[in-house]
Coordinates of N, CA and C in Angstrom, one line a residue:
Chain B
A556 N 40.2 28.4 132.7 CA 39.5 27.2 132.3 C 38.0 27.5 132.6
Q557 N 37.3 26.9 131.7 CA 35.8 27.0 132.0 C 35.3 26.0 133.0
S558 N 34.5 26.5 133.9 CA 34.0 25.5 135.0 C 32.6 26.0 135.4
V559 N 31.9 25.0 135.9 CA 30.6 25.3 136.5 C 30.5 24.6 137.8
T560 N 30.2 25.3 138.9 CA 30.0 24.8 140.2 C 28.5 24.8 140.6
Q561 N 28.1 23.8 141.3 CA 26.8 23.8 141.9 C 27.1 23.3 143.3
P562 N 27.1 24.3 144.2 CA 27.6 24.0 145.6 C 26.8 23.0 146.4
D563 N 25.5 22.8 146.0 CA 24.6 21.9 146.7 C 24.5 20.6 146.0
I564 N 25.0 19.5 146.6 CA 24.9 18.2 145.9 C 23.4 17.6 146.0
H565 N 22.8 17.9 147.2 CA 21.5 17.4 147.5 C 20.7 18.3 148.3
I566 N 19.5 18.7 147.9 CA 18.6 19.6 148.6 C 17.3 18.9 148.8
T567 N 16.7 19.1 150.0 CA 15.4 18.6 150.4 C 14.6 19.7 150.8
V568 N 13.3 19.8 150.1 CA 12.3 20.8 150.5 C 11.0 20.2 150.7
S569 N 10.1 20.9 151.4 CA 8.8 20.4 151.5 C 8.0 20.9 150.3
E570 N 7.0 20.0 149.9 CA 6.1 20.5 148.9 C 5.4 21.8 149.2
G571 N 5.4 22.7 148.3 CA 4.8 24.0 148.5 C 5.8 25.1 148.9
A572 N 7.0 24.6 149.4 CA 8.1 25.6 149.8 C 8.8 26.2 148.5
S573 N 9.4 27.3 148.8 CA 10.2 27.9 147.7 C 11.5 27.2 147.5
L574 N 12.2 27.4 146.4 CA 13.4 26.7 146.0 C 14.3 27.6 145.3
E575 N 15.6 27.5 145.7 CA 16.7 28.1 144.9 C 17.8 27.2 144.8
L576 N 18.2 26.9 143.6 CA 19.4 26.1 143.3 C 20.5 27.0 142.8
R577 N 21.7 26.9 143.3 CA 22.8 27.8 143.0 C 23.7 27.3 141.9
C578 N 24.1 28.2 141.1 CA 25.0 27.9 140.0 C 26.1 29.1 139.9
N579 N 27.3 28.7 139.9 CA 28.4 29.7 139.7 C 29.3 29.2 138.5
Y580 N 29.7 30.1 137.7 CA 30.5 29.7 136.6 C 31.8 30.5 136.5
S581 N 32.8 29.9 135.8 CA 34.0 30.6 135.5 C 34.1 30.6 134.0
Y582 N 34.2 31.7 133.4 CA 34.2 31.8 131.9 C 35.0 32.9 131.4
G583 N 35.7 32.8 130.3 CA 36.5 33.9 129.8 C 35.8 35.0 129.1
A584 N 34.6 34.7 128.6 CA 33.8 35.7 127.9 C 32.3 35.6 128.3
T585 N 31.5 36.4 127.8 CA 30.1 36.3 128.1 C 29.5 35.0 127.7
P586 N 29.0 34.2 128.6 CA 28.6 32.8 128.1 C 27.0 32.8 127.8
Y587 N 26.6 31.7 127.2 CA 25.2 31.3 127.2 C 25.1 30.4 128.4
L588 N 24.0 30.6 129.1 CA 23.7 29.8 130.4 C 22.4 29.0 130.2
F589 N 22.5 27.9 130.9 CA 21.3 26.9 130.7 C 21.1 26.2 132.0
W590 N 19.8 25.9 132.2 CA 19.5 24.9 133.3 C 18.7 23.8 132.6
Y591 N 19.1 22.5 133.0 CA 18.5 21.3 132.5 C 17.9 20.6 133.7
V592 N 16.9 19.8 133.5 CA 16.3 18.9 134.5 C 16.4 17.4 134.0
Q593 N 16.8 16.5 134.9 CA 16.8 15.1 134.5 C 15.9 14.3 135.5
S594 N 14.8 13.9 135.1 CA 14.0 13.0 135.9 C 14.5 11.6 135.9
P595 N 14.3 10.8 137.0 CA 14.8 9.5 137.1 C 14.6 8.7 135.8
G596 N 15.7 8.1 135.3 CA 15.6 7.2 134.1 C 15.3 8.0 132.8
Q597 N 15.5 9.3 132.8 CA 15.2 10.1 131.6 C 16.4 10.8 131.2
G598 N 16.4 11.4 129.9 CA 17.5 12.3 129.5 C 17.2 13.6 130.1
L599 N 18.0 14.6 129.7 CA 18.0 15.9 130.2 C 16.9 16.8 129.4
Q600 N 16.2 17.6 130.0 CA 15.2 18.5 129.4 C 15.6 19.9 129.7
L601 N 15.6 20.7 128.7 CA 15.9 22.1 128.9 C 14.9 22.9 129.6
L602 N 15.2 23.5 130.8 CA 14.3 24.3 131.6 C 14.2 25.7 131.1
L603 N 15.4 26.3 130.9 CA 15.5 27.7 130.5 C 16.9 28.0 130.0
K604 N 17.0 29.1 129.3 CA 18.4 29.6 128.9 C 18.5 31.1 128.9
Y605 N 19.7 31.6 129.1 CA 19.9 33.0 129.0 C 21.0 33.3 127.9
F606 N 20.7 34.2 127.0 CA 21.7 34.6 126.0 C 22.1 36.1 126.2
S607 N 21.1 36.9 126.4 CA 21.3 38.3 126.6 C 20.0 39.0 127.0
G608 N 20.1 40.3 127.3 CA 18.9 41.0 127.6 C 18.5 40.9 129.0
D609 N 17.2 40.8 129.3 CA 16.7 40.8 130.6 C 17.4 39.7 131.4
T610 N 17.9 40.0 132.6 CA 18.7 39.1 133.3 C 17.8 38.1 134.1
L611 N 16.5 38.3 134.1 CA 15.6 37.3 134.8 C 14.9 36.6 133.6
V612 N 15.1 35.3 133.5 CA 14.5 34.6 132.5 C 13.5 33.6 133.0
Q613 N 12.4 33.4 132.3 CA 11.4 32.5 132.7 C 11.5 31.2 131.9
G614 N 11.2 30.1 132.5 CA 11.4 28.8 131.8 C 10.1 28.0 131.9
I615 N 10.1 26.8 131.6 CA 9.0 25.9 131.7 C 8.8 25.4 133.2
K616 N 7.6 24.8 133.4 CA 7.2 24.2 134.8 C 7.3 25.3 135.8
G617 N 7.2 26.5 135.6 CA 7.1 27.6 136.6 C 8.6 28.0 137.1
F618 N 9.6 27.5 136.5 CA 11.0 27.9 137.0 C 11.4 29.3 136.3
E619 N 12.3 30.0 137.1 CA 12.9 31.2 136.6 C 14.4 31.2 137.1
A620 N 15.2 32.0 136.4 CA 16.6 32.0 136.8 C 17.1 33.5 136.6
E621 N 18.0 33.9 137.4 CA 18.5 35.3 137.4 C 20.0 35.2 137.0
F622 N 20.4 35.9 136.0 CA 21.8 36.1 135.7 C 22.4 37.3 136.4
K623 N 23.5 37.0 137.2 CA 24.1 38.1 137.9 C 25.6 38.1 137.4
R624 N 25.9 39.1 136.6 CA 27.2 39.0 136.0 C 28.3 39.3 137.1
S625 N 28.0 40.2 138.0 CA 29.0 40.6 139.0 C 29.4 39.4 139.9
Q626 N 28.4 38.5 140.1 CA 28.6 37.4 140.9 C 28.9 36.1 140.1
S627 N 28.9 36.1 138.8 CA 29.1 35.0 137.9 C 28.2 33.8 138.4
S628 N 26.9 34.3 138.6 CA 25.9 33.3 139.0 C 24.7 33.2 138.1
F629 N 24.0 32.1 138.2 CA 22.8 31.9 137.4 C 22.0 31.0 138.2
N630 N 21.3 31.5 139.3 CA 20.6 30.7 140.2 C 19.2 30.4 139.7
L631 N 18.7 29.2 139.9 CA 17.4 28.7 139.5 C 16.4 28.8 140.7
R632 N 15.2 29.3 140.4 CA 14.2 29.5 141.5 C 12.9 29.0 141.1
K633 N 12.1 28.6 142.1 CA 10.7 28.3 141.9 C 9.9 28.7 143.2
P634 N 8.9 29.4 143.0 CA 8.2 29.9 144.3 C 7.5 28.9 145.1
S635 N 7.0 27.8 144.4 CA 6.3 26.7 145.2 C 6.6 25.4 144.5
V636 N 7.2 24.5 145.2 CA 7.8 23.3 144.6 C 6.6 22.2 144.6
H637 N 6.6 21.4 143.6 CA 5.6 20.3 143.5 C 6.3 19.0 143.6
W638 N 5.7 18.0 144.1 CA 6.4 16.7 144.3 C 7.0 16.2 142.9
S639 N 6.4 16.5 141.8 CA 6.9 16.1 140.5 C 8.2 16.8 140.1
D640 N 8.6 17.8 140.9 CA 9.9 18.5 140.7 C 11.1 17.7 141.2
A641 N 10.8 16.7 141.9 CA 11.9 15.9 142.4 C 12.7 15.3 141.2
A642 N 14.0 15.7 141.1 CA 14.8 15.3 139.9 C 16.3 15.8 140.2
E643 N 17.1 15.7 139.2 CA 18.4 16.2 139.3 C 18.4 17.4 138.3
Y644 N 19.1 18.4 138.7 CA 19.2 19.7 138.0 C 20.6 20.1 137.7
F645 N 20.8 20.4 136.4 CA 22.2 20.7 135.9 C 22.2 22.1 135.4
C646 N 23.2 22.8 135.8 CA 23.6 24.1 135.2 C 24.6 23.9 134.2
A647 N 24.6 24.6 133.0 CA 25.5 24.5 132.0 C 25.9 25.9 131.4
V648 N 27.1 25.9 130.9 CA 27.6 27.1 130.2 C 28.2 26.8 128.9
G649 N 27.9 27.6 127.9 CA 28.4 27.4 126.6 C 29.0 28.7 126.0
P650 N 29.7 28.6 124.9 CA 30.3 29.8 124.2 C 29.3 30.4 123.3
R651 N 29.5 31.6 123.0 CA 28.6 32.3 121.9 C 28.9 31.6 120.6
W652 N 30.1 31.2 120.3 CA 30.4 30.5 119.1 C 31.2 29.3 119.4
G653 N 30.7 28.2 119.0 CA 31.3 26.9 119.2 C 30.4 25.8 119.7
Q654 N 31.0 24.7 120.0 CA 30.2 23.5 120.2 C 30.3 23.0 121.7
N655 N 31.4 23.3 122.4 CA 31.5 22.7 123.7 C 30.8 23.4 124.8
F656 N 30.1 22.6 125.5 CA 29.4 23.1 126.7 C 30.0 22.4 128.0
V657 N 30.0 23.2 129.1 CA 30.4 22.6 130.3 C 29.2 22.5 131.3
F658 N 29.1 21.4 131.8 CA 28.0 21.1 132.7 C 28.5 21.1 134.2
G659 N 27.7 21.6 135.0 CA 28.0 21.4 136.5 C 27.7 20.0 136.9
P660 N 28.1 19.7 138.2 CA 28.0 18.3 138.8 C 26.6 17.9 139.0
G661 N 25.6 18.9 139.1 CA 24.3 18.5 139.3 C 23.8 18.7 140.8
T662 N 22.6 19.0 141.0 CA 22.0 19.1 142.4 C 20.8 18.2 142.4
R663 N 20.7 17.3 143.3 CA 19.6 16.4 143.4 C 18.6 17.0 144.3
L664 N 17.4 17.1 143.8 CA 16.2 17.7 144.6 C 15.3 16.7 145.0
S665 N 15.1 16.5 146.4 CA 14.1 15.7 147.0 C 12.9 16.6 147.5
V666 N 11.7 16.1 147.3 CA 10.5 16.9 147.8 C 9.8 16.1 148.8
L667 N 9.6 16.6 150.0 CA 8.9 15.9 151.1 C 7.3 16.2 150.9
P668 N 6.5 15.3 151.2 CA 5.1 15.5 151.0 C 4.6 16.4 152.2
Chain I
D1169 N 7.6 17.2 117.9 CA 8.7 17.2 118.9 C 9.9 16.5 118.4
V1170 N 11.0 16.9 118.8 CA 12.3 16.3 118.5 C 12.4 15.0 119.4
K1171 N 12.8 13.9 118.7 CA 13.0 12.7 119.4 C 14.3 12.2 119.1
V1172 N 15.1 11.8 120.2 CA 16.3 11.3 120.2 C 16.3 9.9 120.9
T1173 N 16.6 8.9 120.2 CA 16.5 7.5 120.8 C 17.8 6.9 120.8
Q1174 N 18.0 6.1 121.9 CA 19.2 5.3 122.0 C 18.9 3.8 122.0
S1175 N 19.8 3.0 121.4 CA 19.4 1.7 121.1 C 19.1 0.9 122.4
S1176 N 19.8 1.1 123.5 CA 19.6 0.3 124.7 C 19.5 1.2 125.9
R1177 N 18.6 0.8 126.8 CA 18.6 1.5 128.1 C 19.6 1.0 129.0
Y1178 N 19.8 -0.3 129.0 CA 20.7 -1.0 129.9 C 21.6 -2.0 129.1
L1179 N 22.8 -2.0 129.4 CA 23.8 -2.9 128.7 C 24.8 -3.4 129.7
V1180 N 25.0 -4.7 129.6 CA 26.1 -5.3 130.4 C 27.1 -6.0 129.4
K1181 N 28.3 -5.6 129.5 CA 29.4 -6.2 128.7 C 30.6 -6.6 129.5
R1182 N 31.4 -7.5 128.9 CA 32.6 -7.9 129.6 C 33.8 -7.2 129.2
T1183 N 34.7 -7.1 130.1 CA 36.0 -6.4 129.8 C 36.6 -6.9 128.5
G1184 N 37.1 -6.0 127.7 CA 37.7 -6.4 126.4 C 36.7 -6.5 125.2
E1185 N 35.4 -6.5 125.5 CA 34.5 -6.6 124.4 C 34.5 -5.3 123.6
K1186 N 34.0 -5.4 122.4 CA 33.8 -4.2 121.6 C 32.3 -3.9 121.7
V1187 N 32.0 -2.6 122.0 CA 30.7 -2.1 122.4 C 30.3 -1.0 121.4
F1188 N 29.0 -1.2 120.9 CA 28.5 -0.2 120.1 C 27.2 0.5 120.8
L1189 N 27.2 1.8 120.9 CA 26.0 2.5 121.4 C 25.5 3.3 120.2
E1190 N 24.2 3.1 120.0 CA 23.6 3.8 118.8 C 22.7 4.9 119.3
C1191 N 22.6 6.0 118.5 CA 21.8 7.1 118.7 C 21.1 7.6 117.4
V1192 N 19.8 7.8 117.4 CA 19.1 8.2 116.3 C 18.3 9.4 116.6
Q1193 N 18.3 10.5 115.7 CA 17.4 11.6 115.9 C 16.6 11.8 114.7
D1194 N 15.4 12.3 114.9 CA 14.4 12.3 113.8 C 14.1 13.7 113.3
M1195 N 15.0 14.7 113.6 CA 14.7 16.1 113.2 C 15.7 16.7 112.2
D1196 N 16.5 15.8 111.5 CA 17.5 16.3 110.6 C 18.4 17.3 111.1
H1197 N 18.8 17.1 112.4 CA 19.8 18.0 113.0 C 21.2 17.7 112.6
E1198 N 21.9 18.8 112.4 CA 23.3 18.8 112.0 C 24.2 18.2 113.0
N1199 N 24.1 18.7 114.2 CA 25.0 18.4 115.2 C 24.5 17.2 116.2
M1200 N 25.5 16.4 116.5 CA 25.2 15.3 117.5 C 26.3 15.1 118.4
F1201 N 26.0 14.7 119.7 CA 26.9 14.7 120.8 C 26.8 13.4 121.5
W1202 N 27.9 12.9 122.0 CA 28.0 11.9 123.0 C 28.6 12.4 124.3
Y1203 N 27.9 12.2 125.4 CA 28.3 12.6 126.8 C 28.4 11.4 127.6
R1204 N 29.2 11.5 128.6 CA 29.3 10.5 129.7 C 28.9 11.2 131.0
Q1205 N 27.9 10.5 131.7 CA 27.4 11.1 133.0 C 27.9 10.3 134.1
D1206 N 28.6 10.9 135.1 CA 29.0 10.1 136.3 C 28.6 11.0 137.5
P1207 N 28.2 10.3 138.6 CA 27.8 11.1 139.8 C 28.9 12.0 140.3
G1208 N 28.4 13.3 140.5 CA 29.4 14.3 141.0 C 30.2 15.0 139.9
L1209 N 30.2 14.4 138.8 CA 31.0 15.0 137.7 C 30.2 15.7 136.6
G1210 N 28.8 15.5 136.7 CA 28.0 16.1 135.6 C 28.2 15.3 134.4
L1211 N 28.0 16.1 133.2 CA 28.1 15.5 131.9 C 29.5 15.9 131.3
R1212 N 30.2 15.0 130.8 CA 31.5 15.3 130.1 C 31.3 14.9 128.6
L1213 N 31.8 15.8 127.7 CA 31.7 15.5 126.3 C 32.7 14.5 125.8
I1214 N 32.3 13.5 125.1 CA 33.2 12.5 124.6 C 33.6 12.9 123.2
Y1215 N 32.7 13.0 122.4 CA 32.8 13.4 120.9 C 31.6 14.2 120.5
F1216 N 31.8 15.0 119.5 CA 30.6 15.5 118.8 C 30.9 15.5 117.2
S1217 N 29.7 15.6 116.5 CA 29.8 15.6 115.1 C 28.9 16.7 114.6
Y1218 N 29.6 17.5 113.7 CA 28.9 18.7 113.2 C 28.3 18.4 111.8
D1219 N 28.5 17.3 111.3 CA 27.9 16.9 110.0 C 28.3 15.4 109.7
V1220 N 27.7 14.9 108.7 CA 27.9 13.5 108.4 C 29.4 13.3 108.0
K1221 N 30.0 12.3 108.6 CA 31.4 11.9 108.5 C 32.3 12.9 109.2
M1222 N 31.9 13.9 109.8 CA 32.7 14.9 110.5 C 32.6 14.7 112.0
K1223 N 33.7 14.8 112.7 CA 33.7 14.6 114.1 C 34.8 15.4 114.7
E1224 N 34.7 15.7 116.0 CA 35.7 16.3 116.8 C 35.7 15.8 118.2
K1225 N 36.9 15.6 118.7 CA 37.1 15.1 120.1 C 36.5 16.1 121.1
G1226 N 35.9 15.5 122.2 CA 35.5 16.4 123.3 C 36.6 16.4 124.3
D1227 N 36.1 16.4 125.6 CA 37.0 16.5 126.7 C 37.6 15.1 127.1
I1228 N 36.9 14.0 126.8 CA 37.4 12.7 127.3 C 37.3 11.6 126.2
P1229 N 38.0 11.8 125.1 CA 37.8 10.9 124.0 C 38.6 9.6 124.1
E1230 N 39.5 9.5 125.1 CA 40.4 8.4 125.2 C 39.5 7.1 125.4
G1231 N 39.8 6.1 124.6 CA 39.1 4.8 124.7 C 37.8 4.7 123.9
Y1232 N 37.5 5.8 123.3 CA 36.2 5.8 122.5 C 36.5 6.2 121.0
S1233 N 35.6 5.8 120.2 CA 35.6 6.3 118.8 C 34.1 6.5 118.4
V1234 N 33.9 7.2 117.3 CA 32.5 7.5 116.9 C 32.4 7.2 115.4
S1235 N 31.2 7.1 114.9 CA 30.9 7.0 113.5 C 29.6 7.7 113.2
R1236 N 29.7 8.4 112.1 CA 28.4 9.1 111.6 C 28.4 9.0 110.1
E1237 N 27.8 7.9 109.6 CA 27.6 7.6 108.2 C 26.4 8.3 107.7
K1238 N 25.4 8.5 108.4 CA 24.1 9.0 108.0 C 23.8 10.2 109.0
K1239 N 23.1 11.2 108.5 CA 22.8 12.3 109.3 C 22.1 12.0 110.6
E1240 N 21.2 11.1 110.5 CA 20.3 10.9 111.7 C 20.9 9.9 112.7
R1241 N 22.1 9.3 112.5 CA 22.6 8.3 113.3 C 24.0 8.6 113.7
F1242 N 24.3 8.5 115.1 CA 25.6 8.7 115.6 C 26.0 7.6 116.5
S1243 N 27.0 6.9 116.3 CA 27.4 5.7 117.1 C 28.6 6.0 117.8
L1244 N 28.6 5.5 119.1 CA 29.7 5.5 120.0 C 30.3 4.2 120.1
I1245 N 31.6 4.0 120.0 CA 32.2 2.7 120.0 C 33.3 2.7 121.0
L1246 N 33.2 1.6 121.9 CA 34.2 1.3 122.8 C 35.0 0.1 122.2
E1247 N 36.2 0.4 121.7 CA 37.0 -0.7 121.1 C 37.3 -1.9 122.0
S1248 N 37.6 -1.6 123.2 CA 37.9 -2.7 124.1 C 37.4 -2.2 125.5
A1249 N 36.2 -2.6 125.8 CA 35.6 -2.0 127.0 C 36.4 -2.4 128.3
S1250 N 36.4 -1.4 129.2 CA 37.1 -1.5 130.5 C 36.2 -1.2 131.6
T1251 N 36.5 -1.7 132.8 CA 35.5 -1.4 133.9 C 35.4 0.1 134.2
N1252 N 36.4 0.9 134.0 CA 36.3 2.3 134.2 C 35.4 3.0 133.2
Q1253 N 34.9 2.3 132.2 CA 33.9 2.9 131.2 C 32.5 2.6 131.6
T1254 N 32.3 1.9 132.8 CA 31.0 1.7 133.4 C 30.4 3.1 133.7
S1255 N 29.3 3.5 133.0 CA 28.7 4.8 133.2 C 27.4 4.9 132.6
M1256 N 26.8 6.1 132.7 CA 25.6 6.5 131.9 C 26.1 7.3 130.6
Y1257 N 25.6 6.9 129.5 CA 26.0 7.5 128.3 C 24.8 8.2 127.6
L1258 N 24.9 9.5 127.4 CA 23.8 10.3 126.9 C 24.2 10.8 125.5
C1259 N 23.2 10.7 124.6 CA 23.4 11.2 123.3 C 22.5 12.5 123.2
A1260 N 23.0 13.5 122.4 CA 22.1 14.7 122.2 C 22.2 15.1 120.8
S1261 N 21.3 15.9 120.3 CA 21.3 16.5 118.9 C 21.0 17.9 119.1
R1262 N 21.4 18.7 118.0 CA 21.2 20.1 118.0 C 21.0 20.5 116.5
A1263 N 20.1 21.5 116.2 CA 19.9 21.8 114.8 C 21.1 22.2 114.1
G1264 N 21.9 23.1 114.8 CA 23.2 23.6 114.1 C 23.9 24.5 115.0
S1265 N 25.0 25.1 114.6 CA 25.9 25.9 115.5 C 25.2 27.1 116.0
S1266 N 24.2 27.6 115.2 CA 23.5 28.8 115.6 C 22.3 28.5 116.6
S1267 N 22.1 27.3 116.8 CA 21.0 26.9 117.8 C 21.6 26.2 118.9
Y1268 N 21.4 26.7 120.1 CA 22.1 26.2 121.3 C 21.3 25.2 122.1
E1269 N 20.1 24.9 121.7 CA 19.3 24.0 122.5 C 19.7 22.6 122.1
Q1270 N 20.2 21.8 123.0 CA 20.4 20.3 122.7 C 19.3 19.5 123.2
Y1271 N 18.9 18.5 122.4 CA 17.9 17.6 122.8 C 18.5 16.2 123.1
F1272 N 18.2 15.7 124.3 CA 18.9 14.6 124.8 C 18.0 13.3 124.7
G1273 N 18.7 12.1 124.5 CA 18.1 10.8 124.5 C 17.9 10.4 126.0
P1274 N 17.3 9.2 126.2 CA 17.1 8.8 127.6 C 18.3 8.2 128.3
G1275 N 19.3 7.9 127.5 CA 20.5 7.4 128.1 C 20.7 5.9 128.0
T1276 N 21.9 5.4 128.1 CA 22.2 4.0 128.1 C 23.1 3.8 129.3
R1277 N 22.7 3.0 130.2 CA 23.5 2.7 131.4 C 24.3 1.4 131.0
L1278 N 25.6 1.6 130.9 CA 26.6 0.5 130.5 C 27.3 0.1 131.8
T1279 N 27.3 -1.2 131.9 CA 28.1 -1.9 133.0 C 29.1 -2.8 132.4
V1280 N 30.3 -2.6 132.7 CA 31.4 -3.4 132.2 C 31.9 -4.2 133.3
T1281 N 31.9 -5.6 133.2 CA 32.3 -6.4 134.3 C 33.6 -7.1 134.0

């Protein structure tokens, strides 16, 4: 069965510190991988996606993620967090062909001034 | 920019009422989705539509139906609302099956009392 786990429910970092949000997936074939961000009271916004090729992908707002096939992981990173990054982050996996996507439970990020 | 709008940000309904949640997208997208978002569970797909009048069940369709009479509008219907349908409902649209980026609306927080 397809599944996405995000082991950290809530993470708190200080502004300016580095960030890594973890995502592990279980999937029967090579998936498409996504990270979305949801600010309070807003819908989800796509941060970045991985389809193929270079396993380190760059996204918006200074985020990047690395696909590691051997670990079935797609962790999100940012070298220096800003207060405006406080939000909920969702990892998602989807098939190469088809409509259904599976979202992880989300990680809530708090940023201390 | 793609814009996905949802008819209400907050909605309070009574048990047994028929509830309509409306979603409109302005980019002539073929695919539209309804998700339910609950804490710790991420997003779960209720229904999606790949074209006008075409729909397919997602992971949790029980208690819901949908309607897509026009390309830009996708409605979610709760035939007889129950308290366990209290949740955040997110609508999304996507250009087509070859495009994997989904654009999300701001969500409707539904409370059933």
